[in-house]
């Protein structure tokens, strides 16, 4: 099975933090940009962060501010997403996927090997 396995989600109070993990199964993510996506209830899936393959540079889309930090550990075949100062609007199912386009700016349709996602719920 060529897939990512996401984990680390849960129920967190506003202001807390989470560190999500994304482990590649059956392949190496070494040379592939990997993005994190969020699907909130009733909304379309959106890219919240991405890390490149060339230099490890990360970026945010307009829906994720500096509270989101992405990193990768190629030796462990894992990409992480840390979310600080969680807000209720961060609630959703978080997925990771890779793209063969070698660009974090690639559209969601260009990403593949979607996992089952991990649920993040931010509520007081």
PDB file of N, CA, C and O in Angstrom, residues 9 14 16 18 22 25 34 64 66 73 89 92 94 112:
ATOM      1  N   UNK A   9      -3.793  13.757  15.959  1.00  0.00           N
ATOM      2  CA  UNK A   9      -4.920  14.626  16.195  1.00  0.00           C
ATOM      3  C   UNK A   9      -5.599  14.324  17.515  1.00  0.00           C
ATOM      4  O   UNK A   9      -5.239  13.396  18.241  1.00  0.00           O
ATOM      5  N   UNK A  14      -8.808  25.716  22.865  1.00  0.00           N
ATOM      6  CA  UNK A  14      -8.194  26.859  22.185  1.00  0.00           C
ATOM      7  C   UNK A  14      -6.946  27.335  22.913  1.00  0.00           C
ATOM      8  O   UNK A  14      -6.910  27.393  24.142  1.00  0.00           O
ATOM      9  N   UNK A  16      -4.096  25.761  22.764  1.00  0.00           N
ATOM     10  CA  UNK A  16      -3.200  24.634  22.877  1.00  0.00           C
ATOM     11  C   UNK A  16      -2.439  24.391  21.588  1.00  0.00           C
ATOM     12  O   UNK A  16      -2.466  25.198  20.655  1.00  0.00           O
ATOM     13  N   UNK A  18      -0.786  21.091  18.840  1.00  0.00           N
ATOM     14  CA  UNK A  18      -0.709  19.709  18.410  1.00  0.00           C
ATOM     15  C   UNK A  18       0.461  19.542  17.460  1.00  0.00           C
ATOM     16  O   UNK A  18       0.831  20.477  16.748  1.00  0.00           O
ATOM     17  N   UNK A  22       3.012  12.335   9.847  1.00  0.00           N
ATOM     18  CA  UNK A  22       2.625  11.744   8.576  1.00  0.00           C
ATOM     19  C   UNK A  22       3.748  10.828   8.133  1.00  0.00           C
ATOM     20  O   UNK A  22       4.833  11.296   7.765  1.00  0.00           O
ATOM     21  N   UNK A  25       4.202   5.155   3.820  1.00  0.00           N
ATOM     22  CA  UNK A  25       4.142   3.701   3.843  1.00  0.00           C
ATOM     23  C   UNK A  25       4.386   3.162   2.449  1.00  0.00           C
ATOM     24  O   UNK A  25       3.651   3.485   1.518  1.00  0.00           O
ATOM     25  N   UNK A  34       5.690  17.532   0.219  1.00  0.00           N
ATOM     26  CA  UNK A  34       4.580  16.961   0.962  1.00  0.00           C
ATOM     27  C   UNK A  34       3.753  18.090   1.540  1.00  0.00           C
ATOM     28  O   UNK A  34       4.293  19.007   2.156  1.00  0.00           O
ATOM     29  N   UNK A  64      -3.730  29.556   6.611  1.00  0.00           N
ATOM     30  CA  UNK A  64      -2.887  29.127   7.719  1.00  0.00           C
ATOM     31  C   UNK A  64      -1.797  30.164   7.944  1.00  0.00           C
ATOM     32  O   UNK A  64      -0.934  30.359   7.084  1.00  0.00           O
ATOM     33  N   UNK A  66       1.238  32.015  10.615  1.00  0.00           N
ATOM     34  CA  UNK A  66       2.486  31.536  11.166  1.00  0.00           C
ATOM     35  C   UNK A  66       2.372  30.550  12.307  1.00  0.00           C
ATOM     36  O   UNK A  66       3.405  30.096  12.811  1.00  0.00           O
ATOM     37  N   UNK A  73      11.574  14.609   8.437  1.00  0.00           N
ATOM     38  CA  UNK A  73      12.692  13.781   8.857  1.00  0.00           C
ATOM     39  C   UNK A  73      12.780  12.643   7.862  1.00  0.00           C
ATOM     40  O   UNK A  73      12.061  11.645   7.966  1.00  0.00           O
ATOM     41  N   UNK A  89     -11.447  27.454  14.422  1.00  0.00           N
ATOM     42  CA  UNK A  89     -11.467  27.318  12.976  1.00  0.00           C
ATOM     43  C   UNK A  89     -10.419  26.359  12.435  1.00  0.00           C
ATOM     44  O   UNK A  89     -10.430  26.040  11.245  1.00  0.00           O
ATOM     45  N   UNK A  92     -10.980  20.183  11.932  1.00  0.00           N
ATOM     46  CA  UNK A  92     -11.162  19.496  10.669  1.00  0.00           C
ATOM     47  C   UNK A  92     -10.354  18.217  10.630  1.00  0.00           C
ATOM     48  O   UNK A  92      -9.665  17.857  11.589  1.00  0.00           O
ATOM     49  N   UNK A  94      -7.256  16.362   9.010  1.00  0.00           N
ATOM     50  CA  UNK A  94      -5.991  16.742   8.401  1.00  0.00           C
ATOM     51  C   UNK A  94      -5.400  15.567   7.640  1.00  0.00           C
ATOM     52  O   UNK A  94      -5.286  14.460   8.164  1.00  0.00           O
ATOM     53  N   UNK A 112      -1.040  13.170  -4.293  1.00  0.00           N
ATOM     54  CA  UNK A 112      -1.439  11.776  -4.328  1.00  0.00           C
ATOM     55  C   UNK A 112      -1.050  11.062  -3.040  1.00  0.00           C
ATOM     56  O   UNK A 112      -0.385  11.628  -2.180  1.00  0.00           O
TER      57      UNK A 112
END
